[in-house]
Tab-separated table of C-alpha atoms and ligand atoms in Angstrom:
chain	number	residue	atom	x	y	z
A	29	UNK	CA	-0.106	-0.010	-0.079
A	30	UNK	CA	1.358	3.441	-1.009
A	31	UNK	CA	2.255	5.744	1.845
A	32	UNK	CA	2.355	8.850	-0.121
A	33	UNK	CA	-0.245	11.388	0.610
A	34	UNK	CA	-1.346	13.539	-2.289
A	35	UNK	CA	-2.185	17.200	-1.698
A	36	UNK	CA	-5.175	16.673	-3.994
A	37	UNK	CA	-6.622	13.840	-6.350
A	38	UNK	CA	-8.886	14.935	-9.191
A	39	UNK	CA	-11.526	12.436	-10.265
A	40	UNK	CA	-12.235	12.666	-13.970
A	41	UNK	CA	-10.484	14.114	-16.914
A	42	UNK	CA	-13.164	15.993	-18.623
A	43	UNK	CA	-13.134	19.810	-19.020
A	44	UNK	CA	-13.839	20.400	-15.253
A	45	UNK	CA	-11.088	17.869	-14.155
A	46	UNK	CA	-8.556	19.197	-16.649
A	47	UNK	CA	-9.188	22.809	-15.605
A	48	UNK	CA	-8.903	21.945	-12.063
A	49	UNK	CA	-5.620	20.074	-12.861
A	50	UNK	CA	-4.119	23.129	-14.585
A	51	UNK	CA	-4.701	25.394	-11.563
A	52	UNK	CA	-3.759	22.819	-9.126
A	53	UNK	CA	-0.550	21.955	-10.977
A	54	UNK	CA	0.224	25.481	-11.360
A	55	UNK	CA	-0.091	26.057	-7.696
A	56	UNK	CA	2.437	23.224	-7.208
A	57	UNK	CA	0.117	20.856	-5.607
A	58	UNK	CA	1.258	18.192	-7.876
A	59	UNK	CA	-2.260	16.716	-8.581
A	60	UNK	CA	-2.972	13.270	-9.708
A	61	UNK	CA	-5.809	12.971	-12.296
A	62	UNK	CA	-7.749	9.594	-12.334
A	63	UNK	CA	-8.913	9.531	-15.905
A	64	UNK	CA	-11.980	7.452	-15.190
A	65	UNK	CA	-14.064	5.192	-17.399
A	66	UNK	CA	-14.362	7.737	-20.201
A	67	UNK	CA	-10.950	9.470	-20.474
A	68	UNK	CA	-11.644	13.125	-21.606
A	69	UNK	CA	-15.197	13.014	-20.789
A	70	UNK	CA	-17.995	14.057	-23.033
A	71	UNK	CA	-15.911	16.395	-25.204
A	72	UNK	CA	-13.688	13.543	-26.336
A	73	UNK	CA	-16.827	12.126	-28.031
A	74	UNK	CA	-17.967	15.312	-29.678
A	75	UNK	CA	-16.980	17.076	-32.805
A	76	UNK	CA	-16.797	20.659	-33.434
A	77	UNK	CA	-17.108	22.854	-30.412
A	78	UNK	CA	-18.074	26.324	-31.600
A	79	UNK	CA	-18.806	28.137	-28.317
A	80	UNK	CA	-15.719	27.606	-26.444
A	81	UNK	CA	-14.391	31.127	-26.048
A	82	UNK	CA	-10.922	31.838	-27.694
A	83	UNK	CA	-11.546	29.616	-30.699
A	84	UNK	CA	-13.200	31.716	-33.435
A	85	UNK	CA	-13.404	29.083	-35.993
A	86	UNK	CA	-14.231	26.308	-33.422
A	87	UNK	CA	-12.135	23.517	-32.170
A	88	UNK	CA	-12.756	19.687	-32.182
A	89	UNK	CA	-13.741	18.376	-28.843
A	90	UNK	CA	-11.045	15.748	-28.544
A	91	UNK	CA	-8.269	18.462	-29.467
A	92	UNK	CA	-9.489	20.856	-26.891
A	93	UNK	CA	-9.298	18.119	-24.314
A	94	UNK	CA	-5.882	17.123	-25.483
A	95	UNK	CA	-4.698	20.737	-25.318
A	96	UNK	CA	-5.837	21.064	-21.800
A	97	UNK	CA	-4.309	17.948	-20.753
A	98	UNK	CA	-0.839	18.996	-22.125
A	99	UNK	CA	-1.227	22.298	-20.513
A	100	UNK	CA	-1.809	20.569	-16.979
A	101	UNK	CA	0.994	18.068	-17.605
A	102	UNK	CA	3.375	20.956	-18.467
A	103	UNK	CA	2.964	22.152	-14.853
A	104	UNK	CA	3.454	18.741	-13.316
A	105	UNK	CA	-0.049	17.075	-13.260
A	106	UNK	CA	0.156	13.321	-13.159
A	107	UNK	CA	-2.326	11.057	-15.076
A	108	UNK	CA	-3.427	7.789	-14.370
A	109	UNK	CA	-5.782	5.512	-16.322
A	110	UNK	CA	-7.642	4.433	-13.441
A	111	UNK	CA	-11.129	4.850	-11.824
A	112	UNK	CA	-12.284	4.957	-8.253
A	113	UNK	CA	-13.928	1.845	-6.890
A	114	UNK	CA	-14.846	3.278	-3.554
A	115	UNK	CA	-13.741	6.160	-1.257
A	116	UNK	CA	-13.602	6.782	2.549
A	117	UNK	CA	-14.106	10.392	3.121
A	118	UNK	CA	-14.619	10.036	7.060
A	119	UNK	CA	-10.783	9.354	7.249
A	120	UNK	CA	-8.138	11.979	7.035
A	121	UNK	CA	-6.241	11.679	4.790
A	122	UNK	CA	-8.968	10.433	2.407
A	123	UNK	CA	-8.520	6.771	1.392
A	124	UNK	CA	-9.192	6.318	-2.375
A	125	UNK	CA	-9.560	2.711	-3.480
A	126	UNK	CA	-8.583	2.054	-7.128
A	127	UNK	CA	-9.016	-1.731	-6.785
A	128	UNK	CA	-5.403	-2.837	-6.745
A	129	UNK	CA	-4.117	0.140	-4.839
A	130	UNK	CA	-5.329	2.754	-2.348
A	131	UNK	CA	-4.410	6.341	-2.764
A	132	UNK	CA	-4.346	8.730	0.160
A	133	UNK	CA	-5.255	12.466	-0.401
A	134	UNK	CA	-5.774	15.594	1.840
A	135	UNK	CA	-8.280	16.939	-0.621
A	136	UNK	CA	-10.516	15.539	-3.521
A	137	UNK	CA	-12.111	17.310	-6.467
A	138	UNK	CA	-14.969	15.291	-7.967
A	139	UNK	CA	-15.205	15.993	-11.506
A	140	UNK	CA	-16.477	12.518	-12.666
A	141	UNK	CA	-19.032	14.105	-14.933
A	142	UNK	CA	-22.081	12.547	-16.383
A	143	UNK	CA	-22.468	9.427	-18.643
A	144	UNK	CA	-24.954	8.849	-21.473
A	145	UNK	CA	-28.542	7.960	-20.547
A	146	UNK	CA	-30.046	4.892	-22.285
A	147	UNK	CA	-33.909	4.173	-22.790
A	148	UNK	CA	-33.582	1.070	-20.662
A	149	UNK	CA	-35.229	-1.453	-22.928
A	150	UNK	CA	-34.077	-5.001	-22.828
A	151	UNK	CA	-33.644	-5.054	-26.685
A	152	UNK	CA	-31.557	-1.863	-26.635
A	153	UNK	CA	-29.163	-3.606	-24.163
A	154	UNK	CA	-28.962	-6.557	-26.185
A	155	UNK	CA	-28.001	-4.614	-29.209
A	156	UNK	CA	-25.476	-2.179	-27.755
A	157	UNK	CA	-22.554	-2.499	-30.139
A	158	UNK	CA	-24.625	-4.025	-32.877
A	159	UNK	CA	-26.230	-0.995	-34.020
A	160	UNK	CA	-27.344	0.595	-30.870
A	161	UNK	CA	-24.900	3.358	-29.751
A	162	UNK	CA	-24.685	6.540	-27.504
A	163	UNK	CA	-21.513	7.957	-29.517
A	164	UNK	CA	-22.139	9.177	-33.060
A	165	UNK	CA	-18.536	10.263	-33.482
A	166	UNK	CA	-17.257	6.745	-32.296
A	167	UNK	CA	-19.731	4.543	-34.348
A	168	UNK	CA	-21.212	6.520	-37.189
A	169	UNK	CA	-18.690	5.542	-39.607
A	170	UNK	CA	-20.024	1.941	-39.568
A	171	UNK	CA	-23.316	2.969	-40.838
A	172	UNK	CA	-22.145	4.422	-44.276
A	173	UNK	CA	-25.053	4.570	-46.709
A	174	UNK	CA	-27.494	3.240	-44.188
A	175	UNK	CA	-30.505	4.684	-42.699
A	176	UNK	CA	-30.036	5.654	-38.974
A	177	UNK	CA	-32.380	6.966	-36.137
A	178	UNK	CA	-31.333	9.392	-33.512
A	179	UNK	CA	-33.503	9.592	-30.333
A	180	UNK	CA	-33.778	12.984	-28.388
A	181	UNK	CA	-34.961	16.484	-28.491
A	182	UNK	CA	-32.073	18.582	-27.043
A	183	UNK	CA	-28.929	19.768	-28.539
A	184	UNK	CA	-27.033	16.506	-28.265
A	185	UNK	CA	-29.699	14.733	-30.555
A	186	UNK	CA	-29.524	17.542	-32.925
A	187	UNK	CA	-25.664	17.607	-33.033
A	188	UNK	CA	-25.593	13.740	-33.494
A	189	UNK	CA	-28.271	13.935	-36.291
A	190	UNK	CA	-26.412	16.565	-38.125
A	191	UNK	CA	-23.078	14.663	-37.762
A	192	UNK	CA	-24.405	11.257	-38.947
A	193	UNK	CA	-25.618	12.755	-42.219
A	194	UNK	CA	-21.895	12.478	-43.082
A	195	UNK	CA	-22.275	8.807	-43.504
A	196	UNK	CA	-26.112	7.900	-43.350
A	197	UNK	CA	-28.329	7.964	-46.484
A	198	UNK	CA	-31.083	9.155	-44.271
A	199	UNK	CA	-31.347	10.185	-40.677
A	200	UNK	CA	-34.692	10.070	-38.619
A	201	UNK	CA	-34.700	12.157	-35.606
A	202	UNK	CA	-37.310	10.693	-33.097
A	203	UNK	CA	-38.654	12.844	-30.241
A	204	UNK	CA	-41.082	11.834	-27.501
A	205	UNK	CA	-42.944	15.234	-27.504
A	206	UNK	CA	-44.026	17.897	-29.696
A	207	UNK	CA	-41.605	20.527	-28.435
A	208	UNK	CA	-37.897	20.492	-28.491
A	209	UNK	CA	-35.314	21.538	-25.845
A	210	UNK	CA	-32.672	22.017	-28.457
A	211	UNK	CA	-31.456	25.606	-29.008
A	212	UNK	CA	-32.927	27.534	-32.028
A	213	UNK	CA	-29.769	27.535	-34.264
A	214	UNK	CA	-29.288	23.708	-33.981
A	215	UNK	CA	-33.062	23.032	-34.567
A	216	UNK	CA	-32.909	25.272	-37.590
A	217	UNK	CA	-30.046	23.428	-38.992
A	218	UNK	CA	-31.923	20.066	-38.355
A	219	UNK	CA	-35.109	21.159	-40.055
A	220	UNK	CA	-33.309	22.530	-42.960
A	221	UNK	CA	-31.225	19.514	-43.653
A	222	UNK	CA	-32.390	17.574	-46.693
A	223	UNK	CA	-31.200	14.131	-45.251
A	224	UNK	CA	-32.895	14.579	-41.874
A	225	UNK	CA	-36.580	13.803	-41.186
A	226	UNK	CA	-38.182	14.580	-37.855
A	227	UNK	CA	-40.968	12.422	-36.244
A	228	UNK	CA	-42.369	13.800	-32.934
A	229	UNK	CA	-44.601	12.319	-30.400
A	230	UNK	CA	-43.001	8.891	-30.843
A	231	UNK	CA	-41.466	6.784	-28.382
A	232	UNK	CA	-39.268	3.559	-29.112
A	233	UNK	CA	-40.964	0.475	-27.756
A	234	UNK	CA	-38.453	-1.964	-29.010
A	235	UNK	CA	-35.359	-2.225	-30.939
A	236	UNK	CA	-35.662	-4.979	-33.627
A	237	UNK	CA	-32.807	-7.410	-34.647
A	238	UNK	CA	-32.125	-9.537	-31.724
A	239	UNK	CA	-32.131	-12.626	-33.871
A	240	UNK	CA	-29.993	-11.339	-36.438
A	241	UNK	CA	-27.561	-9.784	-34.046
A	242	UNK	CA	-27.863	-6.268	-35.646
A	243	UNK	CA	-30.470	-3.792	-35.558
A	244	UNK	CA	-33.054	-3.937	-38.436
A	245	UNK	CA	-35.552	-1.420	-37.238
A	246	UNK	CA	-37.549	0.249	-34.460
A	247	UNK	CA	-40.931	-0.572	-33.171
A	248	UNK	CA	-42.460	2.934	-32.425
A	249	UNK	CA	-45.435	4.139	-30.673
A	250	UNK	CA	-47.240	7.293	-31.504
A	251	UNK	CA	-47.931	8.766	-28.174
A	252	UNK	CA	-50.865	10.914	-29.483
A	253	UNK	CA	-53.034	8.159	-31.035
A	254	UNK	CA	-51.167	4.954	-29.339
A	255	UNK	CA	-50.666	3.568	-32.905
A	256	UNK	CA	-47.449	1.471	-33.474
A	257	UNK	CA	-45.431	1.217	-36.472
A	258	UNK	CA	-41.992	-0.206	-37.551
A	259	UNK	CA	-39.268	2.088	-38.995
A	260	UNK	CA	-36.507	0.015	-40.794
A	261	UNK	CA	-33.056	1.437	-39.720
A	262	UNK	CA	-29.704	-0.095	-39.360
A	263	UNK	CA	-28.772	1.859	-36.280
A	264	UNK	CA	-30.154	3.722	-33.121
A	265	UNK	CA	-28.306	6.505	-31.621
A	266	UNK	CA	-29.166	7.809	-28.294
A	267	UNK	CA	-28.942	11.654	-27.602
A	268	UNK	CA	-31.252	11.863	-24.597
A	269	UNK	CA	-28.981	13.327	-21.946
A	270	UNK	CA	-26.720	12.118	-19.204
A	271	UNK	CA	-26.628	10.946	-15.654
A	272	UNK	CA	-24.205	12.165	-13.262
A	273	UNK	CA	-21.390	9.739	-12.075
A	274	UNK	CA	-21.486	10.260	-8.307
A	275	UNK	CA	-23.391	7.005	-7.107
A	276	UNK	CA	-20.192	5.863	-5.313
A	277	UNK	CA	-20.445	8.839	-3.053
A	278	UNK	CA	-24.173	8.553	-2.085
A	279	UNK	CA	-23.575	7.681	1.535
A	280	UNK	CA	-20.784	10.063	2.006
A	281	UNK	CA	-21.931	13.590	0.480
A	282	UNK	CA	-25.176	14.884	-0.393
A	283	UNK	CA	-26.779	14.003	-3.729
A	284	UNK	CA	-30.202	15.404	-5.151
A	285	UNK	CA	-32.972	13.333	-6.350
A	286	UNK	CA	-31.374	12.712	-9.625
A	287	UNK	CA	-27.968	11.774	-8.401
A	288	UNK	CA	-26.316	15.125	-8.939
A	289	UNK	CA	-23.784	16.198	-6.137
A	290	UNK	CA	-25.379	18.958	-4.096
A	291	UNK	CA	-22.963	21.859	-3.688
A	292	UNK	CA	-23.005	25.236	-1.883
A	293	UNK	CA	-20.994	28.257	-2.804
A	294	UNK	CA	-20.545	26.612	-6.402
A	295	UNK	CA	-18.152	23.663	-5.530
A	296	UNK	CA	-18.357	22.980	-1.694
A	297	UNK	CA	-19.657	19.586	-0.680
A	298	UNK	CA	-20.555	18.830	2.952
A	299	UNK	CA	-17.213	17.219	3.484
A	300	UNK	CA	-14.505	19.720	4.187
A	301	UNK	CA	-11.666	19.334	1.592
A	302	UNK	CA	-14.073	17.763	-0.967
A	303	UNK	CA	-15.173	19.610	-3.840
A	304	UNK	CA	-17.400	18.901	-6.911
A	305	UNK	CA	-17.377	20.479	-10.286
A	306	UNK	CA	-18.712	20.228	-13.774
A	307	UNK	CA	-21.406	18.068	-14.929
A	308	UNK	CA	-21.558	15.916	-11.834
A	309	UNK	CA	-22.826	18.798	-10.057
A	310	UNK	CA	-24.470	21.080	-12.770
A	311	UNK	CA	-27.852	20.056	-13.914
A	312	UNK	CA	-28.399	23.636	-15.189
A	313	UNK	CA	-25.605	24.854	-17.624
A	314	UNK	CA	-23.718	21.791	-18.555
A	315	UNK	CA	-21.273	23.585	-20.916
A	316	UNK	CA	-17.618	22.962	-21.558
A	317	UNK	CA	-16.842	26.539	-20.317
A	318	UNK	CA	-19.009	26.433	-17.274
A	319	UNK	CA	-17.506	23.015	-16.325
A	320	UNK	CA	-13.944	24.512	-16.840
A	321	UNK	CA	-14.855	27.404	-14.845
A	322	UNK	CA	-16.222	25.357	-11.995
A	323	UNK	CA	-12.998	23.143	-12.114
A	324	UNK	CA	-11.018	26.273	-11.761
A	325	UNK	CA	-12.961	27.283	-8.599
A	326	UNK	CA	-12.503	23.767	-7.138
A	327	UNK	CA	-8.807	24.036	-7.497
A	328	UNK	CA	-8.642	27.549	-6.093
A	329	UNK	CA	-10.682	26.160	-3.007
A	330	UNK	CA	-8.309	23.327	-2.649
A	331	UNK	CA	-5.394	25.643	-2.468
A	332	UNK	CA	-7.144	27.766	0.243
A	333	UNK	CA	-8.037	24.599	2.396
A	334	UNK	CA	-4.542	23.358	2.203
A	335	UNK	CA	-3.188	26.751	3.214
A	336	UNK	CA	-5.691	27.048	6.025
A	337	UNK	CA	-4.854	23.585	7.257
A	338	UNK	CA	-1.167	23.757	6.776
A	339	UNK	CA	0.461	22.076	3.763
B	409	LIG	P1	-31.188	17.566	-22.586
B	409	LIG	O1	-31.133	19.029	-23.073
B	409	LIG	O2	-31.507	17.336	-21.195
B	409	LIG	O3	-32.076	16.974	-23.586
B	409	LIG	C1	-32.399	15.402	-23.507
B	409	LIG	C2	-33.449	15.307	-24.449
B	409	LIG	O4	-33.697	13.786	-24.486
B	409	LIG	C3	-34.858	15.849	-24.183
B	409	LIG	O5	-35.491	16.116	-25.329
B	409	LIG	C4	-35.501	14.771	-23.494
B	409	LIG	O6	-37.018	14.699	-23.686
B	409	LIG	C5	-35.072	13.393	-24.214
B	409	LIG	N1	-35.047	12.329	-23.458
B	409	LIG	C6	-34.701	12.172	-22.162
B	409	LIG	N2	-34.915	10.821	-21.611
B	409	LIG	C7	-35.636	10.263	-22.505
B	409	LIG	C8	-36.189	8.982	-22.613
B	409	LIG	N3	-36.150	8.018	-21.775
B	409	LIG	N4	-36.822	8.676	-23.889
B	409	LIG	C9	-36.903	9.641	-24.967
B	409	LIG	N5	-36.416	10.794	-24.764
B	409	LIG	C10	-35.745	11.234	-23.611
B	409	LIG	O7	-29.803	16.931	-22.961
B	409	LIG	P2	-28.654	17.236	-24.067
B	409	LIG	O8	-29.055	17.283	-25.393
B	409	LIG	O9	-27.597	16.181	-23.840
B	409	LIG	O10	-28.053	18.732	-23.623
B	409	LIG	C11	-27.369	18.866	-22.370
B	409	LIG	C12	-26.733	20.186	-22.126
B	409	LIG	O11	-25.642	20.247	-23.089
B	409	LIG	C13	-27.674	21.352	-22.758
B	409	LIG	O12	-27.362	22.415	-21.990
B	409	LIG	C14	-27.384	21.529	-24.266
B	409	LIG	O13	-27.634	23.024	-24.613
B	409	LIG	C15	-25.802	21.339	-24.146
B	409	LIG	N6	-25.202	20.919	-25.378
B	409	LIG	C16	-24.951	21.941	-26.343
B	409	LIG	C17	-24.548	21.581	-27.599
B	409	LIG	C18	-24.122	22.683	-28.499
B	409	LIG	O14	-24.222	23.851	-28.195
B	409	LIG	N7	-23.524	22.417	-29.675
B	409	LIG	C19	-24.428	20.269	-27.981
B	409	LIG	C20	-24.795	19.198	-27.079
B	409	LIG	C21	-25.124	19.605	-25.888
B	409	LIG	P3	-37.968	15.883	-23.107
B	409	LIG	O15	-37.607	17.067	-23.829
B	409	LIG	O16	-39.244	15.270	-23.453
B	409	LIG	O17	-37.564	15.840	-21.675
């Protein structure tokens, strides 16, 4: 068991975790970043980011993440391809169990983000990786020349639908309501796209193709008249939002009803020395820039905490 005590451990390597790492490393705290199940977080699975200040032409999400990582590494941040199995935040220093080893840390920054939400259908689960996907940039290529369905009514679904037109012969966007959450600009792009068709008031009852071991279509229900129909497609991409990755802290810090970490004054959890930033605690804004901003705040609070408690 390692006896080293880290000044701070950062959980997660998305925008929030990396911004925290840049600030903590620059403050000479020698942070270690546990990269988690999805290194780079949601931005690593996206395409062009058009609204991150400082990039007038936009920047590819994975490139933005790589830049931030290099920036943190330049100041001495350490990166580890590991994820947290469990944590003991009652002890001081905190004990962070990575499975094969336990790290000890005086402070912890929880930047574990949020993961894709699924519909929860057994047929969906059975066909993940066989035409069911939550990552258009990862899997879109496999469906060149095919018809694809995208589920959701927010910006993620719009972005996926537009991106998938690069490969698909046709994209059908399916939303469960009449009204969309997506921003006006994204919605307009979707509606104007010749390859995209929009179906509203429709839910997916079943993903078809279990016997063939590949998606062959979707059984849809029209929620207005309850009629069912079959839409032949080769793939279904989910764009229905995300769930926060905070379950492992459920009995140690406060989570809200949907599992987001409850914070006060932006990044404080109820355990002194434990801070949360980015999508794991932000149900309202969920933007790359706000995640980075809260990562910065968490690192500044860590610095202050360590100063007050003697480094
Ligand atoms: P979101 O805004 O929460 O939208 C999720 C969508 O999925 C909603 O339309 C919701 O339907 C639908 N949905 C949820 N659960 C469902 C289910 N079980 N079955 C069917 N549909 C379901 O999430 P998001 O699109 O991931 O966006 C999250 C945030 O990131 C937003 O603030 C967004 O602006 C931002 N974002 C921005 C960009 C960009 O600017 N380029 C790109 C991606 C994301 P209801 O509407 O009926 O609830």
